[in-house]
Amino acid sequence: MSELDDFWIQIMQFVARHGDAEEFPTDANGQHPVVVALGDEPIVLLQQRIAAVGGNATIFVRDTIEGEVVVHVASAIDSDCAIGLDAADDLVIPGDALSTVSMFLNHLRNQPNGVSLGTQSEGPRFENIREVELAGA
Amino acid sequence: MRAAKPASQRYDPMRPEGSENVFVFPVPGDPELQITIHKWQEDGRLLDLVLQVRDTRDGTLLASIDCKHGTIHRHNETESDRPRKELFPLATQDELQKNADEAIREVAEYAKDLKARRGRK
């Protein structure tokens, strides 16, 4: 199992134990997609994973900050249904961008109204970033 | 006299009452394979957790584990297609989460193995 696979399992166990559906974005089927990523992965991979589940997802990211493992969670809302997009900061990322997920989360942390991220002009809106504690993360 | 409930609302001993929330986890590297966690709760109390592995291309259910009743189905493997009752005894509330931790690891390994086998085809 890779580091990403281990994190994926850890997040499934966390959601089974603590997941509160009211805090998770809902897809067109009334279900709650969850996407995981590592901080050092390219942001385009995270975009692809969110697109693969339809654009609405809760994202969990495992990162290392100053030698400490930190897990962040945020909501990604499809631009077609996000309300108040005007208030969000827009961040256009080219398809071959080398930016990492960690770099994007650093930006998101400083944008209280959220960030719309796209390869062209529109993409999912990210908001409500917060840190979570997982046992053994 | 109360009217009979429609079939879809009748009590099913394998389906706890309460509300169901479904969390969807695409398999890393193969998002068309998904694990879903079906979490049944009533008044904040966990009633049951059911895990399923599904191929979203055609909606095929490949495997499922019921963490309370201890049943496993692997729909694409004839030998273990029958429910196995011995994995967990009927779980209590306190045992459910522990069973879920074990079952999640099992379905994750199964899904990753399935992904690897597909990749070799």
PDB file of C-alpha atoms in Angstrom:
ATOM      1  CA  MET A   1       0.000   0.000   0.000  1.00  0.00           C
ATOM      2  CA  SER A   2       1.260   3.467  -0.876  1.00  0.00           C
ATOM      3  CA  GLU A   3       1.231   6.446   1.471  1.00  0.00           C
ATOM      4  CA  LEU A   4      -1.890   7.700  -0.325  1.00  0.00           C
ATOM      5  CA  ASP A   5      -3.629   4.330   0.062  1.00  0.00           C
ATOM      6  CA  ASP A   6      -2.858   4.245   3.785  1.00  0.00           C
ATOM      7  CA  PHE A   7      -4.221   7.758   4.184  1.00  0.00           C
ATOM      8  CA  TRP A   8      -7.328   6.817   2.190  1.00  0.00           C
ATOM      9  CA  ILE A   9      -8.020   3.915   4.560  1.00  0.00           C
ATOM     10  CA  GLN A  10      -7.391   6.135   7.563  1.00  0.00           C
ATOM     11  CA  ILE A  11      -9.912   8.672   6.286  1.00  0.00           C
ATOM     12  CA  MET A  12     -12.548   5.993   5.629  1.00  0.00           C
ATOM     13  CA  GLN A  13     -12.117   4.808   9.215  1.00  0.00           C
ATOM     14  CA  PHE A  14     -12.327   8.396  10.457  1.00  0.00           C
ATOM     15  CA  VAL A  15     -15.516   9.101   8.489  1.00  0.00           C
ATOM     16  CA  ALA A  16     -17.107   5.816   9.605  1.00  0.00           C
ATOM     17  CA  ARG A  17     -16.432   6.852  13.191  1.00  0.00           C
ATOM     18  CA  HIS A  18     -16.927  10.612  13.184  1.00  0.00           C
ATOM     19  CA  GLY A  19     -18.399  11.608   9.813  1.00  0.00           C
ATOM     20  CA  ASP A  20     -21.350  13.979  10.188  1.00  0.00           C
ATOM     21  CA  ALA A  21     -23.262  14.055   6.914  1.00  0.00           C
ATOM     22  CA  GLU A  22     -24.456  17.612   7.514  1.00  0.00           C
ATOM     23  CA  GLU A  23     -20.883  18.844   7.191  1.00  0.00           C
ATOM     24  CA  PHE A  24     -20.211  16.978   3.921  1.00  0.00           C
ATOM     25  CA  PRO A  25     -21.174  18.344   0.484  1.00  0.00           C
ATOM     26  CA  THR A  26     -23.815  16.266  -1.276  1.00  0.00           C
ATOM     27  CA  ASP A  27     -23.783  15.060  -4.877  1.00  0.00           C
ATOM     28  CA  ALA A  28     -26.733  14.751  -7.273  1.00  0.00           C
ATOM     29  CA  ASN A  29     -27.577  11.325  -5.799  1.00  0.00           C
ATOM     30  CA  GLY A  30     -27.755  12.589  -2.240  1.00  0.00           C
ATOM     31  CA  GLN A  31     -24.479  10.910  -1.350  1.00  0.00           C
ATOM     32  CA  HIS A  32     -21.344  12.444   0.131  1.00  0.00           C
ATOM     33  CA  PRO A  33     -18.194  11.999  -2.019  1.00  0.00           C
ATOM     34  CA  VAL A  34     -14.865  12.090  -0.183  1.00  0.00           C
ATOM     35  CA  VAL A  35     -11.544  12.663  -1.970  1.00  0.00           C
ATOM     36  CA  VAL A  36      -8.078  12.337  -0.449  1.00  0.00           C
ATOM     37  CA  ALA A  37      -4.728  13.816  -1.474  1.00  0.00           C
ATOM     38  CA  LEU A  38      -1.213  14.288  -0.197  1.00  0.00           C
ATOM     39  CA  GLY A  39       0.172  17.789   0.194  1.00  0.00           C
ATOM     40  CA  ASP A  40       3.049  17.225  -2.215  1.00  0.00           C
ATOM     41  CA  GLU A  41       0.846  15.993  -5.084  1.00  0.00           C
ATOM     42  CA  PRO A  42       0.191  18.328  -8.043  1.00  0.00           C
ATOM     43  CA  ILE A  43      -3.009  20.330  -7.654  1.00  0.00           C
ATOM     44  CA  VAL A  44      -4.212  19.072 -11.039  1.00  0.00           C
ATOM     45  CA  LEU A  45      -4.496  15.551  -9.588  1.00  0.00           C
ATOM     46  CA  LEU A  46      -6.819  16.826  -6.883  1.00  0.00           C
ATOM     47  CA  GLN A  47      -8.869  18.653  -9.527  1.00  0.00           C
ATOM     48  CA  GLN A  48      -9.165  15.430 -11.538  1.00  0.00           C
ATOM     49  CA  ARG A  49     -10.274  13.442  -8.485  1.00  0.00           C
ATOM     50  CA  ILE A  50     -12.955  15.996  -7.651  1.00  0.00           C
ATOM     51  CA  ALA A  51     -14.146  16.092 -11.266  1.00  0.00           C
ATOM     52  CA  ALA A  52     -14.369  12.266 -11.275  1.00  0.00           C
ATOM     53  CA  VAL A  53     -16.953  12.367  -8.472  1.00  0.00           C
ATOM     54  CA  GLY A  54     -19.010  15.109 -10.101  1.00  0.00           C
ATOM     55  CA  GLY A  55     -17.574  18.317  -8.645  1.00  0.00           C
ATOM     56  CA  ASN A  56     -18.892  18.212  -5.080  1.00  0.00           C
ATOM     57  CA  ALA A  57     -16.687  16.595  -2.467  1.00  0.00           C
ATOM     58  CA  THR A  58     -15.156  16.778   0.944  1.00  0.00           C
ATOM     59  CA  ILE A  59     -11.382  16.751   0.546  1.00  0.00           C
ATOM     60  CA  PHE A  60      -8.908  15.467   3.115  1.00  0.00           C
ATOM     61  CA  VAL A  61      -5.239  16.362   2.663  1.00  0.00           C
ATOM     62  CA  ARG A  62      -2.293  14.923   4.563  1.00  0.00           C
ATOM     63  CA  ASP A  63       0.540  17.383   4.767  1.00  0.00           C
ATOM     64  CA  THR A  64       3.795  17.839   6.625  1.00  0.00           C
ATOM     65  CA  ILE A  65       4.349  21.302   8.058  1.00  0.00           C
ATOM     66  CA  GLU A  66       7.642  22.000   9.817  1.00  0.00           C
ATOM     67  CA  GLY A  67       8.156  18.286  10.354  1.00  0.00           C
ATOM     68  CA  GLU A  68       4.686  17.641  11.768  1.00  0.00           C
ATOM     69  CA  VAL A  69       1.933  15.700  10.028  1.00  0.00           C
ATOM     70  CA  VAL A  70      -1.212  17.783   9.660  1.00  0.00           C
ATOM     71  CA  VAL A  71      -4.540  16.755   8.142  1.00  0.00           C
ATOM     72  CA  HIS A  72      -6.773  19.399   6.618  1.00  0.00           C
ATOM     73  CA  VAL A  73     -10.349  19.041   5.473  1.00  0.00           C
ATOM     74  CA  ALA A  74     -12.212  21.410   3.148  1.00  0.00           C
ATOM     75  CA  SER A  75     -15.329  21.445   1.000  1.00  0.00           C
ATOM     76  CA  ALA A  76     -15.307  21.564  -2.797  1.00  0.00           C
ATOM     77  CA  ILE A  77     -18.566  22.788  -4.344  1.00  0.00           C
ATOM     78  CA  ASP A  78     -19.285  22.551  -8.050  1.00  0.00           C
ATOM     79  CA  SER A  79     -19.379  25.998  -9.656  1.00  0.00           C
ATOM     80  CA  ASP A  80     -22.799  25.220 -11.142  1.00  0.00           C
ATOM     81  CA  CYS A  81     -24.386  25.090  -7.705  1.00  0.00           C
ATOM     82  CA  ALA A  82     -22.114  27.235  -5.524  1.00  0.00           C
ATOM     83  CA  ILE A  83     -23.917  30.303  -4.205  1.00  0.00           C
ATOM     84  CA  GLY A  84     -22.159  33.635  -3.915  1.00  0.00           C
ATOM     85  CA  LEU A  85     -19.340  32.845  -6.303  1.00  0.00           C
ATOM     86  CA  ASP A  86     -18.687  36.535  -6.756  1.00  0.00           C
ATOM     87  CA  ALA A  87     -17.360  36.704  -3.255  1.00  0.00           C
ATOM     88  CA  ALA A  88     -14.814  33.944  -3.815  1.00  0.00           C
ATOM     89  CA  ASP A  89     -11.278  34.554  -4.954  1.00  0.00           C
ATOM     90  CA  ASP A  90     -10.688  33.094  -8.433  1.00  0.00           C
ATOM     91  CA  LEU A  91      -7.526  31.135  -9.055  1.00  0.00           C
ATOM     92  CA  VAL A  92      -6.919  29.943 -12.585  1.00  0.00           C
ATOM     93  CA  ILE A  93      -4.481  27.049 -12.778  1.00  0.00           C
ATOM     94  CA  PRO A  94      -3.063  25.891 -16.114  1.00  0.00           C
ATOM     95  CA  GLY A  95      -3.422  22.177 -16.822  1.00  0.00           C
ATOM     96  CA  ASP A  96       0.314  21.574 -16.557  1.00  0.00           C
ATOM     97  CA  ALA A  97       0.750  23.545 -13.357  1.00  0.00           C
ATOM     98  CA  LEU A  98       3.440  22.372 -10.971  1.00  0.00           C
ATOM     99  CA  SER A  99       1.658  23.886  -7.972  1.00  0.00           C
ATOM    100  CA  THR A 100       1.091  21.400  -5.182  1.00  0.00           C
ATOM    101  CA  VAL A 101      -2.007  20.746  -3.124  1.00  0.00           C
ATOM    102  CA  SER A 102      -0.135  22.120  -0.122  1.00  0.00           C
ATOM    103  CA  MET A 103       0.560  25.419  -1.881  1.00  0.00           C
ATOM    104  CA  PHE A 104      -3.100  25.731  -2.793  1.00  0.00           C
ATOM    105  CA  LEU A 105      -4.243  25.070   0.779  1.00  0.00           C
ATOM    106  CA  ASN A 106      -1.876  27.776   2.017  1.00  0.00           C
ATOM    107  CA  HIS A 107      -3.627  30.171  -0.330  1.00  0.00           C
ATOM    108  CA  LEU A 108      -7.082  28.917   0.689  1.00  0.00           C
ATOM    109  CA  ARG A 109      -6.341  29.455   4.373  1.00  0.00           C
ATOM    110  CA  ASN A 110      -5.958  33.180   3.700  1.00  0.00           C
ATOM    111  CA  GLN A 111      -9.208  33.501   1.730  1.00  0.00           C
ATOM    112  CA  PRO A 112     -12.145  33.582   4.153  1.00  0.00           C
ATOM    113  CA  ASN A 113     -14.655  33.678   1.269  1.00  0.00           C
ATOM    114  CA  GLY A 114     -13.213  30.595  -0.391  1.00  0.00           C
ATOM    115  CA  VAL A 115     -11.409  30.086  -3.683  1.00  0.00           C
ATOM    116  CA  SER A 116     -12.724  29.009  -7.071  1.00  0.00           C
ATOM    117  CA  LEU A 117     -10.101  26.872  -8.729  1.00  0.00           C
ATOM    118  CA  GLY A 118     -10.158  26.001 -12.403  1.00  0.00           C
ATOM    119  CA  THR A 119      -8.031  25.104 -15.354  1.00  0.00           C
ATOM    120  CA  GLN A 120      -9.944  27.729 -17.324  1.00  0.00           C
ATOM    121  CA  SER A 121     -12.238  30.320 -15.838  1.00  0.00           C
ATOM    122  CA  GLU A 122     -14.398  28.272 -13.543  1.00  0.00           C
ATOM    123  CA  GLY A 123     -14.017  25.255 -11.357  1.00  0.00           C
ATOM    124  CA  PRO A 124     -15.117  24.025  -7.969  1.00  0.00           C
ATOM    125  CA  ARG A 125     -15.190  26.466  -5.139  1.00  0.00           C
ATOM    126  CA  PHE A 126     -13.148  25.477  -2.092  1.00  0.00           C
ATOM    127  CA  GLU A 127     -14.152  26.693   1.327  1.00  0.00           C
ATOM    128  CA  ASN A 128     -14.397  25.906   5.010  1.00  0.00           C
ATOM    129  CA  ILE A 129     -10.840  24.653   5.433  1.00  0.00           C
ATOM    130  CA  ARG A 130     -10.008  23.352   8.895  1.00  0.00           C
ATOM    131  CA  GLU A 131      -7.606  21.019  10.623  1.00  0.00           C
ATOM    132  CA  VAL A 132      -8.683  17.622  11.941  1.00  0.00           C
ATOM    133  CA  GLU A 133      -6.921  15.243  14.270  1.00  0.00           C
ATOM    134  CA  LEU A 134      -6.713  11.603  13.295  1.00  0.00           C
ATOM    135  CA  ALA A 135      -5.308   9.022  15.656  1.00  0.00           C
ATOM    136  CA  GLY A 136      -1.907   8.027  14.280  1.00  0.00           C
ATOM    137  CA  ALA A 137      -2.101  10.387  11.304  1.00  0.00           C
TER     138      ALA A 137
ATOM    139  CA  MET B   1     -56.440   0.922  11.953  1.00  0.00           C
ATOM    140  CA  ARG B   2     -53.124   1.888  10.455  1.00  0.00           C
ATOM    141  CA  ALA B   3     -52.540   1.429   6.765  1.00  0.00           C
ATOM    142  CA  ALA B   4     -49.906  -1.121   5.814  1.00  0.00           C
ATOM    143  CA  LYS B   5     -46.551   0.378   4.945  1.00  0.00           C
ATOM    144  CA  PRO B   6     -45.532   0.164   1.296  1.00  0.00           C
ATOM    145  CA  ALA B   7     -43.041  -2.606   0.586  1.00  0.00           C
ATOM    146  CA  SER B   8     -40.159  -0.185   0.409  1.00  0.00           C
ATOM    147  CA  GLN B   9     -40.793   0.954   3.998  1.00  0.00           C
ATOM    148  CA  ARG B  10     -41.406  -2.417   5.654  1.00  0.00           C
ATOM    149  CA  TYR B  11     -38.956  -3.524   8.295  1.00  0.00           C
ATOM    150  CA  ASP B  12     -36.133  -5.579   6.946  1.00  0.00           C
ATOM    151  CA  PRO B  13     -34.135  -7.365   9.656  1.00  0.00           C
ATOM    152  CA  MET B  14     -30.986  -6.864   7.590  1.00  0.00           C
ATOM    153  CA  ARG B  15     -31.728  -3.161   7.274  1.00  0.00           C
ATOM    154  CA  PRO B  16     -31.794  -1.202  10.493  1.00  0.00           C
ATOM    155  CA  GLU B  17     -34.361   1.528  10.945  1.00  0.00           C
ATOM    156  CA  GLY B  18     -33.171   5.087  11.297  1.00  0.00           C
ATOM    157  CA  SER B  19     -31.634   7.336   8.691  1.00  0.00           C
ATOM    158  CA  GLU B  20     -28.958   6.354   6.223  1.00  0.00           C
ATOM    159  CA  ASN B  21     -26.082   8.517   5.009  1.00  0.00           C
ATOM    160  CA  VAL B  22     -23.800   7.341   2.232  1.00  0.00           C
ATOM    161  CA  PHE B  23     -20.160   8.412   1.976  1.00  0.00           C
ATOM    162  CA  VAL B  24     -18.438   7.696  -1.349  1.00  0.00           C
ATOM    163  CA  PHE B  25     -14.684   7.025  -1.616  1.00  0.00           C
ATOM    164  CA  PRO B  26     -13.229   6.585  -5.119  1.00  0.00           C
ATOM    165  CA  VAL B  27     -10.291   4.171  -5.204  1.00  0.00           C
ATOM    166  CA  PRO B  28      -7.055   6.154  -5.673  1.00  0.00           C
ATOM    167  CA  GLY B  29      -5.834   5.612  -9.222  1.00  0.00           C
ATOM    168  CA  ASP B  30      -9.116   4.049 -10.399  1.00  0.00           C
ATOM    169  CA  PRO B  31     -12.004   6.417  -9.600  1.00  0.00           C
ATOM    170  CA  GLU B  32     -14.484   4.210 -11.433  1.00  0.00           C
ATOM    171  CA  LEU B  33     -14.120   1.785  -8.545  1.00  0.00           C
ATOM    172  CA  GLN B  34     -15.751   3.165  -5.437  1.00  0.00           C
ATOM    173  CA  ILE B  35     -16.157   2.141  -1.841  1.00  0.00           C
ATOM    174  CA  THR B  36     -19.306   3.402  -0.182  1.00  0.00           C
ATOM    175  CA  ILE B  37     -19.888   3.555   3.546  1.00  0.00           C
ATOM    176  CA  HIS B  38     -23.578   3.344   4.425  1.00  0.00           C
ATOM    177  CA  LYS B  39     -23.961   4.725   7.909  1.00  0.00           C
ATOM    178  CA  TRP B  40     -27.265   4.098   9.701  1.00  0.00           C
ATOM    179  CA  GLN B  41     -28.031   6.277  12.687  1.00  0.00           C
ATOM    180  CA  GLU B  42     -30.981   7.087  14.915  1.00  0.00           C
ATOM    181  CA  ASP B  43     -30.915   9.997  17.343  1.00  0.00           C
ATOM    182  CA  GLY B  44     -27.142  10.222  16.988  1.00  0.00           C
ATOM    183  CA  ARG B  45     -26.690   6.533  17.821  1.00  0.00           C
ATOM    184  CA  LEU B  46     -24.881   4.348  15.306  1.00  0.00           C
ATOM    185  CA  LEU B  47     -27.088   1.415  14.257  1.00  0.00           C
ATOM    186  CA  ASP B  48     -25.084  -0.207  11.495  1.00  0.00           C
ATOM    187  CA  LEU B  49     -22.345   0.307   8.931  1.00  0.00           C
ATOM    188  CA  VAL B  50     -22.459  -1.378   5.531  1.00  0.00           C
ATOM    189  CA  LEU B  51     -19.462  -1.171   3.185  1.00  0.00           C
ATOM    190  CA  GLN B  52     -19.787  -1.772  -0.534  1.00  0.00           C
ATOM    191  CA  VAL B  53     -17.347  -1.927  -3.459  1.00  0.00           C
ATOM    192  CA  ARG B  54     -18.952  -0.900  -6.718  1.00  0.00           C
ATOM    193  CA  ASP B  55     -17.882  -0.502 -10.345  1.00  0.00           C
ATOM    194  CA  THR B  56     -19.499   2.760 -11.422  1.00  0.00           C
ATOM    195  CA  ARG B  57     -19.108   2.040 -15.134  1.00  0.00           C
ATOM    196  CA  ASP B  58     -22.014  -0.385 -15.031  1.00  0.00           C
ATOM    197  CA  GLY B  59     -23.113  -0.058 -11.410  1.00  0.00           C
ATOM    198  CA  THR B  60     -22.059  -3.620 -10.534  1.00  0.00           C
ATOM    199  CA  LEU B  61     -21.879  -4.368  -6.830  1.00  0.00           C
ATOM    200  CA  LEU B  62     -18.616  -6.282  -6.375  1.00  0.00           C
ATOM    201  CA  ALA B  63     -18.488  -6.819  -2.638  1.00  0.00           C
ATOM    202  CA  SER B  64     -20.243  -5.817   0.528  1.00  0.00           C
ATOM    203  CA  ILE B  65     -19.706  -6.185   4.243  1.00  0.00           C
ATOM    204  CA  ASP B  66     -22.333  -5.606   6.892  1.00  0.00           C
ATOM    205  CA  CYS B  67     -20.453  -4.676  10.055  1.00  0.00           C
ATOM    206  CA  LYS B  68     -23.309  -5.551  12.401  1.00  0.00           C
ATOM    207  CA  HIS B  69     -24.486  -8.840  10.982  1.00  0.00           C
ATOM    208  CA  GLY B  70     -21.076  -9.997   9.861  1.00  0.00           C
ATOM    209  CA  THR B  71     -22.038 -10.885   6.322  1.00  0.00           C
ATOM    210  CA  ILE B  72     -19.648 -10.670   3.398  1.00  0.00           C
ATOM    211  CA  HIS B  73     -20.524 -10.978  -0.259  1.00  0.00           C
ATOM    212  CA  ARG B  74     -17.952 -11.015  -2.987  1.00  0.00           C
ATOM    213  CA  HIS B  75     -20.132 -10.979  -6.011  1.00  0.00           C
ATOM    214  CA  ASN B  76     -17.488 -11.830  -8.547  1.00  0.00           C
ATOM    215  CA  GLU B  77     -16.001 -14.800  -6.687  1.00  0.00           C
ATOM    216  CA  THR B  78     -18.156 -17.895  -6.791  1.00  0.00           C
ATOM    217  CA  GLU B  79     -16.434 -19.596  -3.879  1.00  0.00           C
ATOM    218  CA  SER B  80     -17.194 -16.826  -1.432  1.00  0.00           C
ATOM    219  CA  ASP B  81     -20.396 -15.613  -2.975  1.00  0.00           C
ATOM    220  CA  ARG B  82     -22.340 -17.017  -0.056  1.00  0.00           C
ATOM    221  CA  PRO B  83     -22.760 -14.827   3.005  1.00  0.00           C
ATOM    222  CA  ARG B  84     -20.210 -15.670   5.684  1.00  0.00           C
ATOM    223  CA  LYS B  85     -21.666 -15.420   9.131  1.00  0.00           C
ATOM    224  CA  GLU B  86     -18.565 -16.245  11.102  1.00  0.00           C
ATOM    225  CA  LEU B  87     -16.587 -13.076  10.558  1.00  0.00           C
ATOM    226  CA  PHE B  88     -18.247 -11.081  13.296  1.00  0.00           C
ATOM    227  CA  PRO B  89     -20.813 -12.103  15.852  1.00  0.00           C
ATOM    228  CA  LEU B  90     -23.851  -9.832  15.907  1.00  0.00           C
ATOM    229  CA  ALA B  91     -22.121  -6.679  16.993  1.00  0.00           C
ATOM    230  CA  THR B  92     -23.070  -4.497  19.876  1.00  0.00           C
ATOM    231  CA  GLN B  93     -22.932  -0.744  19.586  1.00  0.00           C
ATOM    232  CA  ASP B  94     -19.446  -0.682  21.080  1.00  0.00           C
ATOM    233  CA  GLU B  95     -18.169  -3.415  18.779  1.00  0.00           C
ATOM    234  CA  LEU B  96     -19.482  -1.840  15.594  1.00  0.00           C
ATOM    235  CA  GLN B  97     -16.686   0.700  15.191  1.00  0.00           C
ATOM    236  CA  LYS B  98     -14.001  -1.883  15.808  1.00  0.00           C
ATOM    237  CA  ASN B  99     -15.582  -4.172  13.229  1.00  0.00           C
ATOM    238  CA  ALA B 100     -15.792  -1.226  10.835  1.00  0.00           C
ATOM    239  CA  ASP B 101     -12.073  -0.478  11.152  1.00  0.00           C
ATOM    240  CA  GLU B 102     -11.270  -4.082  10.256  1.00  0.00           C
ATOM    241  CA  ALA B 103     -13.867  -4.276   7.482  1.00  0.00           C
ATOM    242  CA  ILE B 104     -12.709  -1.015   5.883  1.00  0.00           C
ATOM    243  CA  ARG B 105      -9.168  -2.327   5.645  1.00  0.00           C
ATOM    244  CA  GLU B 106     -10.489  -5.545   4.124  1.00  0.00           C
ATOM    245  CA  VAL B 107     -12.596  -3.878   1.412  1.00  0.00           C
ATOM    246  CA  ALA B 108      -9.784  -1.391   0.666  1.00  0.00           C
ATOM    247  CA  GLU B 109      -7.303  -4.209   0.110  1.00  0.00           C
ATOM    248  CA  TYR B 110      -9.850  -6.048  -2.005  1.00  0.00           C
ATOM    249  CA  ALA B 111     -10.474  -2.934  -4.137  1.00  0.00           C
ATOM    250  CA  LYS B 112      -6.763  -2.238  -4.566  1.00  0.00           C
ATOM    251  CA  ASP B 113      -6.186  -5.837  -5.579  1.00  0.00           C
ATOM    252  CA  LEU B 114      -9.031  -5.571  -8.076  1.00  0.00           C
ATOM    253  CA  LYS B 115      -7.526  -2.365  -9.462  1.00  0.00           C
ATOM    254  CA  ALA B 116      -4.130  -4.051  -9.860  1.00  0.00           C
ATOM    255  CA  ARG B 117      -5.670  -7.049 -11.650  1.00  0.00           C
ATOM    256  CA  ARG B 118      -7.553  -4.728 -14.026  1.00  0.00           C
ATOM    257  CA  GLY B 119      -4.341  -2.841 -14.717  1.00  0.00           C
ATOM    258  CA  ARG B 120      -2.616  -6.029 -15.813  1.00  0.00           C
ATOM    259  CA  LYS B 121      -5.365  -6.896 -18.309  1.00  0.00           C
TER     260      LYS B 121
END
